[in-house]
mmCIF file of C-alpha atoms and ligand atoms in Angstrom:
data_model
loop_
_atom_site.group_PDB
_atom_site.id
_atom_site.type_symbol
_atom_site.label_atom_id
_atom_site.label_comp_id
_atom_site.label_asym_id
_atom_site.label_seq_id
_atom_site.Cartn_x
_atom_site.Cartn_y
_atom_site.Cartn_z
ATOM 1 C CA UNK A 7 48.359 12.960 42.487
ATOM 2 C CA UNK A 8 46.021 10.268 41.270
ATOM 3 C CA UNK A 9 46.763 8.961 37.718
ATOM 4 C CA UNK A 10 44.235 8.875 34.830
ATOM 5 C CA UNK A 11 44.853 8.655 31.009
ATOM 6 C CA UNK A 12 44.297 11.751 29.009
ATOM 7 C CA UNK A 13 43.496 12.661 25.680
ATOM 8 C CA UNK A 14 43.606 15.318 23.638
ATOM 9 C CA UNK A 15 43.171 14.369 19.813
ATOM 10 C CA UNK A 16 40.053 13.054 18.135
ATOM 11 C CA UNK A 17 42.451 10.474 16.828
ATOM 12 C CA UNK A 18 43.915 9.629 20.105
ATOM 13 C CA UNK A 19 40.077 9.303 22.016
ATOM 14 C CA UNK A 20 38.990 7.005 18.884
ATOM 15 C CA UNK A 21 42.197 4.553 19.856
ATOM 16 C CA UNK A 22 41.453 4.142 23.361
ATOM 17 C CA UNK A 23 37.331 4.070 22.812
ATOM 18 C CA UNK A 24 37.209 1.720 20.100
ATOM 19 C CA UNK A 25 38.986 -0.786 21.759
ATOM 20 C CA UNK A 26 36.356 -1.203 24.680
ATOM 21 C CA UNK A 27 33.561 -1.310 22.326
ATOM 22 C CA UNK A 28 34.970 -4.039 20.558
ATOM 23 C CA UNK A 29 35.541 -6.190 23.556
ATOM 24 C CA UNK A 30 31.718 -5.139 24.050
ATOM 25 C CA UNK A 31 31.837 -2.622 27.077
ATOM 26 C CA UNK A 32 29.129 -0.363 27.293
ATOM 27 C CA UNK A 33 30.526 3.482 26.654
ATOM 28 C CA UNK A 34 29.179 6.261 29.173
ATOM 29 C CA UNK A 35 30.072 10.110 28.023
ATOM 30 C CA UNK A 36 30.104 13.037 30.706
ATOM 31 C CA UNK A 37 30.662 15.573 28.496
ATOM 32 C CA UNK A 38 31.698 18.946 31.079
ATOM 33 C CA UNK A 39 33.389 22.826 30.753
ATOM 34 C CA UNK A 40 35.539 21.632 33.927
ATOM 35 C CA UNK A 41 35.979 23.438 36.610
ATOM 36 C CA UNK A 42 33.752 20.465 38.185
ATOM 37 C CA UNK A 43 32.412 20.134 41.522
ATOM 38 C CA UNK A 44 29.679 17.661 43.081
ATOM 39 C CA UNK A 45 27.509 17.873 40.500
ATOM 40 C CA UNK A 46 29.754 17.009 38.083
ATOM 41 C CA UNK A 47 30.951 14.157 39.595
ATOM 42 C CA UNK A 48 27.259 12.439 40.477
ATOM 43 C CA UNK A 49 27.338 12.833 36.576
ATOM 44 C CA UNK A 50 30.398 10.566 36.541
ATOM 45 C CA UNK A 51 29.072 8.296 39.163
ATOM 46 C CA UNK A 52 26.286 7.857 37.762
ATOM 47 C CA UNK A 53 28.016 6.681 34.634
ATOM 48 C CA UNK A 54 30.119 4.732 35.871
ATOM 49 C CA UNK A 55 26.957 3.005 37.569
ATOM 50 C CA UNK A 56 25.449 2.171 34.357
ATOM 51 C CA UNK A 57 27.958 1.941 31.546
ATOM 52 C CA UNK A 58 31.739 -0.132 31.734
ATOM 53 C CA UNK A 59 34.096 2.488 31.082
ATOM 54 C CA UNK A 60 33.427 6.577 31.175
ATOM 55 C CA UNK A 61 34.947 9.141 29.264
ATOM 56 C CA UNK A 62 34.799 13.012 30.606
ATOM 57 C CA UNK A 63 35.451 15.437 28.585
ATOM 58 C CA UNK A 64 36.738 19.089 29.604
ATOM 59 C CA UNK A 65 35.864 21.354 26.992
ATOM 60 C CA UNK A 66 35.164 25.397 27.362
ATOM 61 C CA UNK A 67 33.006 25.881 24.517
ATOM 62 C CA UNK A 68 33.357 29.315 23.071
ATOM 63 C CA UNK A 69 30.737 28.560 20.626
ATOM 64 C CA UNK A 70 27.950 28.121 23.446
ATOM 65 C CA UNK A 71 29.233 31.731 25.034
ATOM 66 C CA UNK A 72 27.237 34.750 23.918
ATOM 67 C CA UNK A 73 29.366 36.974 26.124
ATOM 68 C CA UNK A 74 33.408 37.234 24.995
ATOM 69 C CA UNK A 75 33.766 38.325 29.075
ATOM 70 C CA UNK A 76 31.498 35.168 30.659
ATOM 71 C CA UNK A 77 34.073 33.640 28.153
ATOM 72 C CA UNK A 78 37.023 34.912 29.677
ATOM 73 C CA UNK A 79 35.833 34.431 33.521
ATOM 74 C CA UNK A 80 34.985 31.309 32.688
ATOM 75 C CA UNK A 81 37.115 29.202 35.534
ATOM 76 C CA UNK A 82 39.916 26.616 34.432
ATOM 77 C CA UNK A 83 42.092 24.336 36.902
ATOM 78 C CA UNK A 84 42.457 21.286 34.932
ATOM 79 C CA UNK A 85 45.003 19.777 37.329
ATOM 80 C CA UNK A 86 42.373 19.608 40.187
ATOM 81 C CA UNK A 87 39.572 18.207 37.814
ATOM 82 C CA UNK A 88 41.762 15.824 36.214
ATOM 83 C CA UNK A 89 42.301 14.376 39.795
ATOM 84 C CA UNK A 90 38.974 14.450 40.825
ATOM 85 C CA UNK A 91 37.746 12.304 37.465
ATOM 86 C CA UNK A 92 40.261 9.743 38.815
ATOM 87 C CA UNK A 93 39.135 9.544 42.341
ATOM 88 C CA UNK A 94 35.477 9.289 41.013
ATOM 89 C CA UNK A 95 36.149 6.706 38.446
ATOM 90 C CA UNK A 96 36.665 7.703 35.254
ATOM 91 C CA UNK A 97 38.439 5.751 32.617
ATOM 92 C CA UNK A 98 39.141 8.481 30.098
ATOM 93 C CA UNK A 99 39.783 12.066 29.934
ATOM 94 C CA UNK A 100 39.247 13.900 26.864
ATOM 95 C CA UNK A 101 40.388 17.354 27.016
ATOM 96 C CA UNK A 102 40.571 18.768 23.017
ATOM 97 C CA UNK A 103 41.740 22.162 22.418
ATOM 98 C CA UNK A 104 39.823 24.661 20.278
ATOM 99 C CA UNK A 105 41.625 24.478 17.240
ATOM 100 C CA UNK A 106 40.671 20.445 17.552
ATOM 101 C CA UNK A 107 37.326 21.056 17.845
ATOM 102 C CA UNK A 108 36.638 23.537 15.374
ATOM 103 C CA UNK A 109 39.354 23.577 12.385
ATOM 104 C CA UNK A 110 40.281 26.157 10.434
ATOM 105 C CA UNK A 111 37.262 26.588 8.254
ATOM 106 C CA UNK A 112 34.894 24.828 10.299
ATOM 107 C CA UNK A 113 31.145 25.899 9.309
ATOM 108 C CA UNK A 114 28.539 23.463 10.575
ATOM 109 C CA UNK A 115 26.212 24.299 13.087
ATOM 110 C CA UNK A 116 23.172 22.027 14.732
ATOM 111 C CA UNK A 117 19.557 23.791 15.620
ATOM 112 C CA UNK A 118 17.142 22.493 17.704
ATOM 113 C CA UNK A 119 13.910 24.705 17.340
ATOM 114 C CA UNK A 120 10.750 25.148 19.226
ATOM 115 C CA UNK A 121 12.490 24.065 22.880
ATOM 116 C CA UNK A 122 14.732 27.022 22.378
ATOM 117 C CA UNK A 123 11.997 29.539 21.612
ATOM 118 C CA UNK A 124 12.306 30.834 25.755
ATOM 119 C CA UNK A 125 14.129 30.705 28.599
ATOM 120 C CA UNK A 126 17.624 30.730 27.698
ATOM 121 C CA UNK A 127 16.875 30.870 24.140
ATOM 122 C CA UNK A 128 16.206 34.639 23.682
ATOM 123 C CA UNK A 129 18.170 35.550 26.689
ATOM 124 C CA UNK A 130 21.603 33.988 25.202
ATOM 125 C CA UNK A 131 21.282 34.131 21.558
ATOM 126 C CA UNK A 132 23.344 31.048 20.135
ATOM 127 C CA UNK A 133 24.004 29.179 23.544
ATOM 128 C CA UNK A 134 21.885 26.303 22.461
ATOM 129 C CA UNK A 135 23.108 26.027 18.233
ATOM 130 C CA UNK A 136 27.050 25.969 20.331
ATOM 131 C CA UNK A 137 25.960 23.322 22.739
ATOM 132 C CA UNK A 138 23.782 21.245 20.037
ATOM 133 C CA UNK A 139 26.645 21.267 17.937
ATOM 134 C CA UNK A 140 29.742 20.804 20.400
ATOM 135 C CA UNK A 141 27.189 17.910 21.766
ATOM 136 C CA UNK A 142 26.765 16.508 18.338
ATOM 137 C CA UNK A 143 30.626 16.288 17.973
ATOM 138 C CA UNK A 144 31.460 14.601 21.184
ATOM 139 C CA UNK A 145 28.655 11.707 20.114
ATOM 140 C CA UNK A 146 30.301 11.242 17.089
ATOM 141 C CA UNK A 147 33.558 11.085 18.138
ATOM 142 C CA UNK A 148 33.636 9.232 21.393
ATOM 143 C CA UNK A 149 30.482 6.863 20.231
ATOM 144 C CA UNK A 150 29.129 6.377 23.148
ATOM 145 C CA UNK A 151 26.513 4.105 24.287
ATOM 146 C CA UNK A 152 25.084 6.468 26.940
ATOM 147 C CA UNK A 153 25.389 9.873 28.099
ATOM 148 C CA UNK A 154 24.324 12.085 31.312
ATOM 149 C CA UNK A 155 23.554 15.310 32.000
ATOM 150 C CA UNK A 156 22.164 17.909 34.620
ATOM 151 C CA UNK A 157 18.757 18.853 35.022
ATOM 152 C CA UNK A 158 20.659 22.013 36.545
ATOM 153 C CA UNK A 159 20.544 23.124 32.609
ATOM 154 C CA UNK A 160 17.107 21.775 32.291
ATOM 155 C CA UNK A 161 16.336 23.479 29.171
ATOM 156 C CA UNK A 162 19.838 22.060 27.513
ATOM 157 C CA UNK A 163 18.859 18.591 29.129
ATOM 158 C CA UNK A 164 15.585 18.804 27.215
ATOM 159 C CA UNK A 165 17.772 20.183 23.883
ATOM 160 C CA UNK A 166 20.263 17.794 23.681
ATOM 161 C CA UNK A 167 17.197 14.554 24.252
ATOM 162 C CA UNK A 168 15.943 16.226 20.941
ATOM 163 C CA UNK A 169 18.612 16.508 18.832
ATOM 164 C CA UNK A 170 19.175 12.888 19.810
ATOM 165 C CA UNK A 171 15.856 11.270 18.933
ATOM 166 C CA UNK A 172 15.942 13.875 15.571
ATOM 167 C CA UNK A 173 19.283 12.844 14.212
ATOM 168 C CA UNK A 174 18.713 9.033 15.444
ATOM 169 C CA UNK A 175 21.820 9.052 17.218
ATOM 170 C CA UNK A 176 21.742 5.593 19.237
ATOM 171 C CA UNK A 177 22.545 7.111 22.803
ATOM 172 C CA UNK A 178 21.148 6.692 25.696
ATOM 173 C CA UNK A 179 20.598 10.535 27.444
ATOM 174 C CA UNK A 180 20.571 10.235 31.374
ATOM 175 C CA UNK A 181 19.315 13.377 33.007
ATOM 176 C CA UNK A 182 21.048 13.540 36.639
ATOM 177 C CA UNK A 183 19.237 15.543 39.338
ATOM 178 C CA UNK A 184 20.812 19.014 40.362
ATOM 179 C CA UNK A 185 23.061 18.689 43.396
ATOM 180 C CA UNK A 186 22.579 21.817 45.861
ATOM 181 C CA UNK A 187 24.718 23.532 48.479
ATOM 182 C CA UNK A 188 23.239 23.307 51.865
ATOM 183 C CA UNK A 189 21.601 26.308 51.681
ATOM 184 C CA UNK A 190 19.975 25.510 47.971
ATOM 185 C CA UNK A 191 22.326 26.936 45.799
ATOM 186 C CA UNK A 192 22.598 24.961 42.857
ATOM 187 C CA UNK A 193 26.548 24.164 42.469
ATOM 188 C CA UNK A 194 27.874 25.634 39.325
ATOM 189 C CA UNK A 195 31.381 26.324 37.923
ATOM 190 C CA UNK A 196 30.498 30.078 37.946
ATOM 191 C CA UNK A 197 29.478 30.281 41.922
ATOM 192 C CA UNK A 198 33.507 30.434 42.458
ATOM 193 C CA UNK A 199 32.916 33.999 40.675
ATOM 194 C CA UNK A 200 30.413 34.916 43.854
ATOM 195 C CA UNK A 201 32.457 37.473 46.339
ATOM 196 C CA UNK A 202 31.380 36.550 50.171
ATOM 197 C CA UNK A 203 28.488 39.458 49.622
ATOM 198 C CA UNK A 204 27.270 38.074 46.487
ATOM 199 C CA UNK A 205 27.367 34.584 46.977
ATOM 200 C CA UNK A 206 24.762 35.268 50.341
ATOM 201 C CA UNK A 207 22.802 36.796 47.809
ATOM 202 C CA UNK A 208 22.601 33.716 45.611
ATOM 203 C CA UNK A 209 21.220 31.885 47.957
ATOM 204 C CA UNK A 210 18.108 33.937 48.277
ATOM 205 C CA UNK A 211 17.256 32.489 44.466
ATOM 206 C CA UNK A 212 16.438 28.659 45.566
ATOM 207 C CA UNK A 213 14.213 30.424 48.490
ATOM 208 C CA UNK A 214 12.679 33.137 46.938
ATOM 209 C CA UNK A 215 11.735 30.287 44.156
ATOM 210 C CA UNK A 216 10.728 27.872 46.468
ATOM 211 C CA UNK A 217 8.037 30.663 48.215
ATOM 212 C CA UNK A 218 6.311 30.953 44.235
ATOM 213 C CA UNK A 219 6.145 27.328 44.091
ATOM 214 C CA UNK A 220 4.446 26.464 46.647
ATOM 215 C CA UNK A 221 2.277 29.428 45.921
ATOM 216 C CA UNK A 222 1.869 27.699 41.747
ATOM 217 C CA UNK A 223 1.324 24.072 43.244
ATOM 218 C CA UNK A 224 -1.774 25.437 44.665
ATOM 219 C CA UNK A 225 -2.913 26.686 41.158
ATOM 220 C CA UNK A 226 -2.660 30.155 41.561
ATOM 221 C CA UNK A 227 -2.486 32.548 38.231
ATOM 222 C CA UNK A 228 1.090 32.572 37.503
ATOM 223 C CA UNK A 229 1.709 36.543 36.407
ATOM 224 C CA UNK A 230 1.276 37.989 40.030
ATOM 225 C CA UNK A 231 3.479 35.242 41.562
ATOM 226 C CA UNK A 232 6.049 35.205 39.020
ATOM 227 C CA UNK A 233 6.356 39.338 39.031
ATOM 228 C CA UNK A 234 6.389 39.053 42.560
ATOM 229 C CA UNK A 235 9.679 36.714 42.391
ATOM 230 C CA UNK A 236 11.370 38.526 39.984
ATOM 231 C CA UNK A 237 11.067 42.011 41.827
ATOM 232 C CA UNK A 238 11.937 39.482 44.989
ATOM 233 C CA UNK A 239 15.351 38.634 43.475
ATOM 234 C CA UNK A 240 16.188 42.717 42.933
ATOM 235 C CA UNK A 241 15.223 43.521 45.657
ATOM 236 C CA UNK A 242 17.617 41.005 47.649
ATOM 237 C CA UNK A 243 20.336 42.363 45.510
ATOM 238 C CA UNK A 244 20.397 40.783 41.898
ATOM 239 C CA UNK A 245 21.476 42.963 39.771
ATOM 240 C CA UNK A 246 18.877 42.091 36.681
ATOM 241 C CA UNK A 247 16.580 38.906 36.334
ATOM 242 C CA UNK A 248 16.524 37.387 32.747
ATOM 243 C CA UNK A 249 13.139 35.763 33.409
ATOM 244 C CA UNK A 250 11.229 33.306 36.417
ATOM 245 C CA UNK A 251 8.868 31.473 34.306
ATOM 246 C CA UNK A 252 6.618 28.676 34.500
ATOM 247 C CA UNK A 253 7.186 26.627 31.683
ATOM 248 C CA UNK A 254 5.680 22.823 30.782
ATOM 249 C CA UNK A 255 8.470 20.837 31.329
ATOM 250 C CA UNK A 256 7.877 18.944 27.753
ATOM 251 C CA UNK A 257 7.735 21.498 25.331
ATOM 252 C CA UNK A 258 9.558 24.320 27.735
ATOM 253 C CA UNK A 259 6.763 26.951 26.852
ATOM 254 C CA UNK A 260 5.150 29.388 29.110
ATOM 255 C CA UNK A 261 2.019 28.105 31.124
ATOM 256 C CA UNK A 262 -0.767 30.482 33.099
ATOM 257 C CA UNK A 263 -1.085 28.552 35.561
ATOM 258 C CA UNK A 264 0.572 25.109 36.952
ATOM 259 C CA UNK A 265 -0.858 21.740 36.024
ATOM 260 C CA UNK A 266 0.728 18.332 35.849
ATOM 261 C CA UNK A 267 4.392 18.557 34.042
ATOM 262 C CA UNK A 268 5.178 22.138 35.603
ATOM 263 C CA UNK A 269 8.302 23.773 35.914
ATOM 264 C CA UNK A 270 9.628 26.736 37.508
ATOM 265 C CA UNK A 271 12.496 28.535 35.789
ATOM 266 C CA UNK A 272 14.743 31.608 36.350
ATOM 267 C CA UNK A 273 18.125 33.343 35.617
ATOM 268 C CA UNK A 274 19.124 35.926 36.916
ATOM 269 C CA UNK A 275 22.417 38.212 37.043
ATOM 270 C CA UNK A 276 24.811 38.642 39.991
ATOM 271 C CA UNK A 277 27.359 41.080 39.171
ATOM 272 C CA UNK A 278 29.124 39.803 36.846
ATOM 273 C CA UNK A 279 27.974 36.136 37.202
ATOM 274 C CA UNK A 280 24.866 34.818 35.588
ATOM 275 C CA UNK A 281 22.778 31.971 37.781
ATOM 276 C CA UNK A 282 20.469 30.005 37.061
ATOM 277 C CA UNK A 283 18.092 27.278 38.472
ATOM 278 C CA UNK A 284 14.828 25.315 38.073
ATOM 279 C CA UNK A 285 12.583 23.172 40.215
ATOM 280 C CA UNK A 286 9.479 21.038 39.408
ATOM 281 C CA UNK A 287 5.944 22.427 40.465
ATOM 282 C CA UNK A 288 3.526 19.343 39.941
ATOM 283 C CA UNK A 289 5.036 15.836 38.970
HETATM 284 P P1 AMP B 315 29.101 22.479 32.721
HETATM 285 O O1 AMP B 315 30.509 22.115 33.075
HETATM 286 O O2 AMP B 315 28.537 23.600 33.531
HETATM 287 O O3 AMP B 315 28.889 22.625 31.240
HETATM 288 O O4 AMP B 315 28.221 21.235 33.153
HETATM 289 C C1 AMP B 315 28.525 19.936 32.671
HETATM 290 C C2 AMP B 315 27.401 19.019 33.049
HETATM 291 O O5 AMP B 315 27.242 19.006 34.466
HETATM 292 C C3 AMP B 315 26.052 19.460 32.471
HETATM 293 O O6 AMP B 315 25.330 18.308 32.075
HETATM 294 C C4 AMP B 315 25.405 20.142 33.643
HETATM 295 O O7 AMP B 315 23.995 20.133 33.588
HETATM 296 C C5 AMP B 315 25.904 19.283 34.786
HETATM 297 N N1 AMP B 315 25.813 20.018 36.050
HETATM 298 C C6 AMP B 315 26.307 21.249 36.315
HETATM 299 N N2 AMP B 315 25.980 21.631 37.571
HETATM 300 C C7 AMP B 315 25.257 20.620 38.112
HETATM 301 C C8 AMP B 315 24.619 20.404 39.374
HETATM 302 N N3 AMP B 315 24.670 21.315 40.350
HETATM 303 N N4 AMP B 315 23.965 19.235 39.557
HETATM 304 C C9 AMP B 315 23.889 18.303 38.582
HETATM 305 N N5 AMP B 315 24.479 18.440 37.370
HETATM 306 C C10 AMP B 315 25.147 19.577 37.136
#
């Protein structure tokens, strides 16, 4: 059992941080729901690359979950993560409970518009107001200097850069690239979820996306190739597609056809786990 200092208080975090910044170290935030795997931790090593002392934070957001079930599925072993933080180099650990976060009487929510018009946006009405807002609150309370994040949630990525440059917080958002399985599968809390028959169904989603790229990169209409993926993905046994679109990477609306900035996105159910993944089409 590796040791690493935990927090769980607003109060407490401010204590520890404050400290550091006043000797001048450089604060890096790797804000998570737990449940962490690789990808979580190139998010820590990559702050710990480019900032002097990290804080993680474990936080399941019930304000970012549409569904009260995804909720309750949601996986928790906070022993395990806590030890993994330590053995990738974290400094910090805050892990607030819900009743810290949100106070009796708590009201306040943050927007971003216009990026949140698709994609996940429709498909999981108020994900994106409960991650803009739980986002806002860990910046304001930890302070730090920078902060990373997936492009696994590409479209959240993309959210959370806005709400940054909007509300002129001074922090530094590092987008990490998505760490895969070896057969594709982006790594996610939620693949634990996967039976043995499901999760050989998940990876048919990086592959069946991969065959529409390279079929986009080549400038191709889009409508053909993306229905073509989507009844791909049923017919290897998801259970319902929320969308494969081809979105500009910028403004995350839908595009015809690839050009420069393109991105390929897609969700898509698996029993009762929701995936989802994105690549790049054309730098
Ligand atoms: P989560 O715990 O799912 O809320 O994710 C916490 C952070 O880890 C977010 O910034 C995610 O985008 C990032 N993340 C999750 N999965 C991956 C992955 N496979 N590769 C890179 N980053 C990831």
């Amino acid at each position: 059992m590796l040791k690493i200092d935990v927090v769980r208080s607003v109060a407490a975090l401010r204590a520890v941080v404050r400290p550091q910044k006043r000797e001048g170290k450089r604060i890096g935030l790797v804000p998570t729901m737990g449940a962490l795997h690789q990808g979580h931790l190139e998010l820590v090593k990559t702050a710990r690359r480019m900032s002097d002392f990290v804080v993680a934070t474990i936080f399941v957001n019930p304000l970012q979950f549409n569904a009260s079930a995804d909720l309750a599925a949601y996986p928790r072993d906070e022993a395990t993560d806590l030890n993994l933080l330590a053995a990738t180099g974290a400094d910090l650990v805050f892990v607030p409970s819900v009743g810290e976060m949100y106070p009796k009487g708590f009201a306040t929510q943050v927007r971003v518009t216009g990026l949140t018009d698709h994609l996940d946006g429709p498909a999981r009405p108020g994900h994106f107001e409960g991650v803009a807002t739980v986002v806002t609150k860990l910046f304001t309370q930890a302070e730090p200097d920078l902060a990373c994040f997936g492009e696994k949630d590409f479209q959240q990525l993309q959210v959370i850069r806005r709400m940054t440059r909007d509300l002129d917080l001074p922090i530094e958002i590092v987008g990490v690239p998505t760490v895969r399985e070896p057969d594709g599968l982006a790594m996610s809390s939620r693949n634990r979820n996967l039976s043995e028959a499901e999760r050989k169904i998940a990876a048919r989603l990086p592959e069946i996306l991969g065959r529409a790229i390279a079929q986009l990169a080549a400038g191709a209409p889009a409508a053909p190739i993306l229905d073509a993926a989507r009844a791909a993905l049923l017919a290897a046994g998801f259970d319902r597609v929320d969308y494969v679109e081809l979105c500009d990477r910028d403004t995350l609306h839908p595009l015809a056809a690839a050009r420069p900035g393109s991105r390929l996105f897609a969700a898509a159910h698996l029993g009762r786990t929701r995936l989802i993944d994105n690549w790049p089409v054309l730098p």
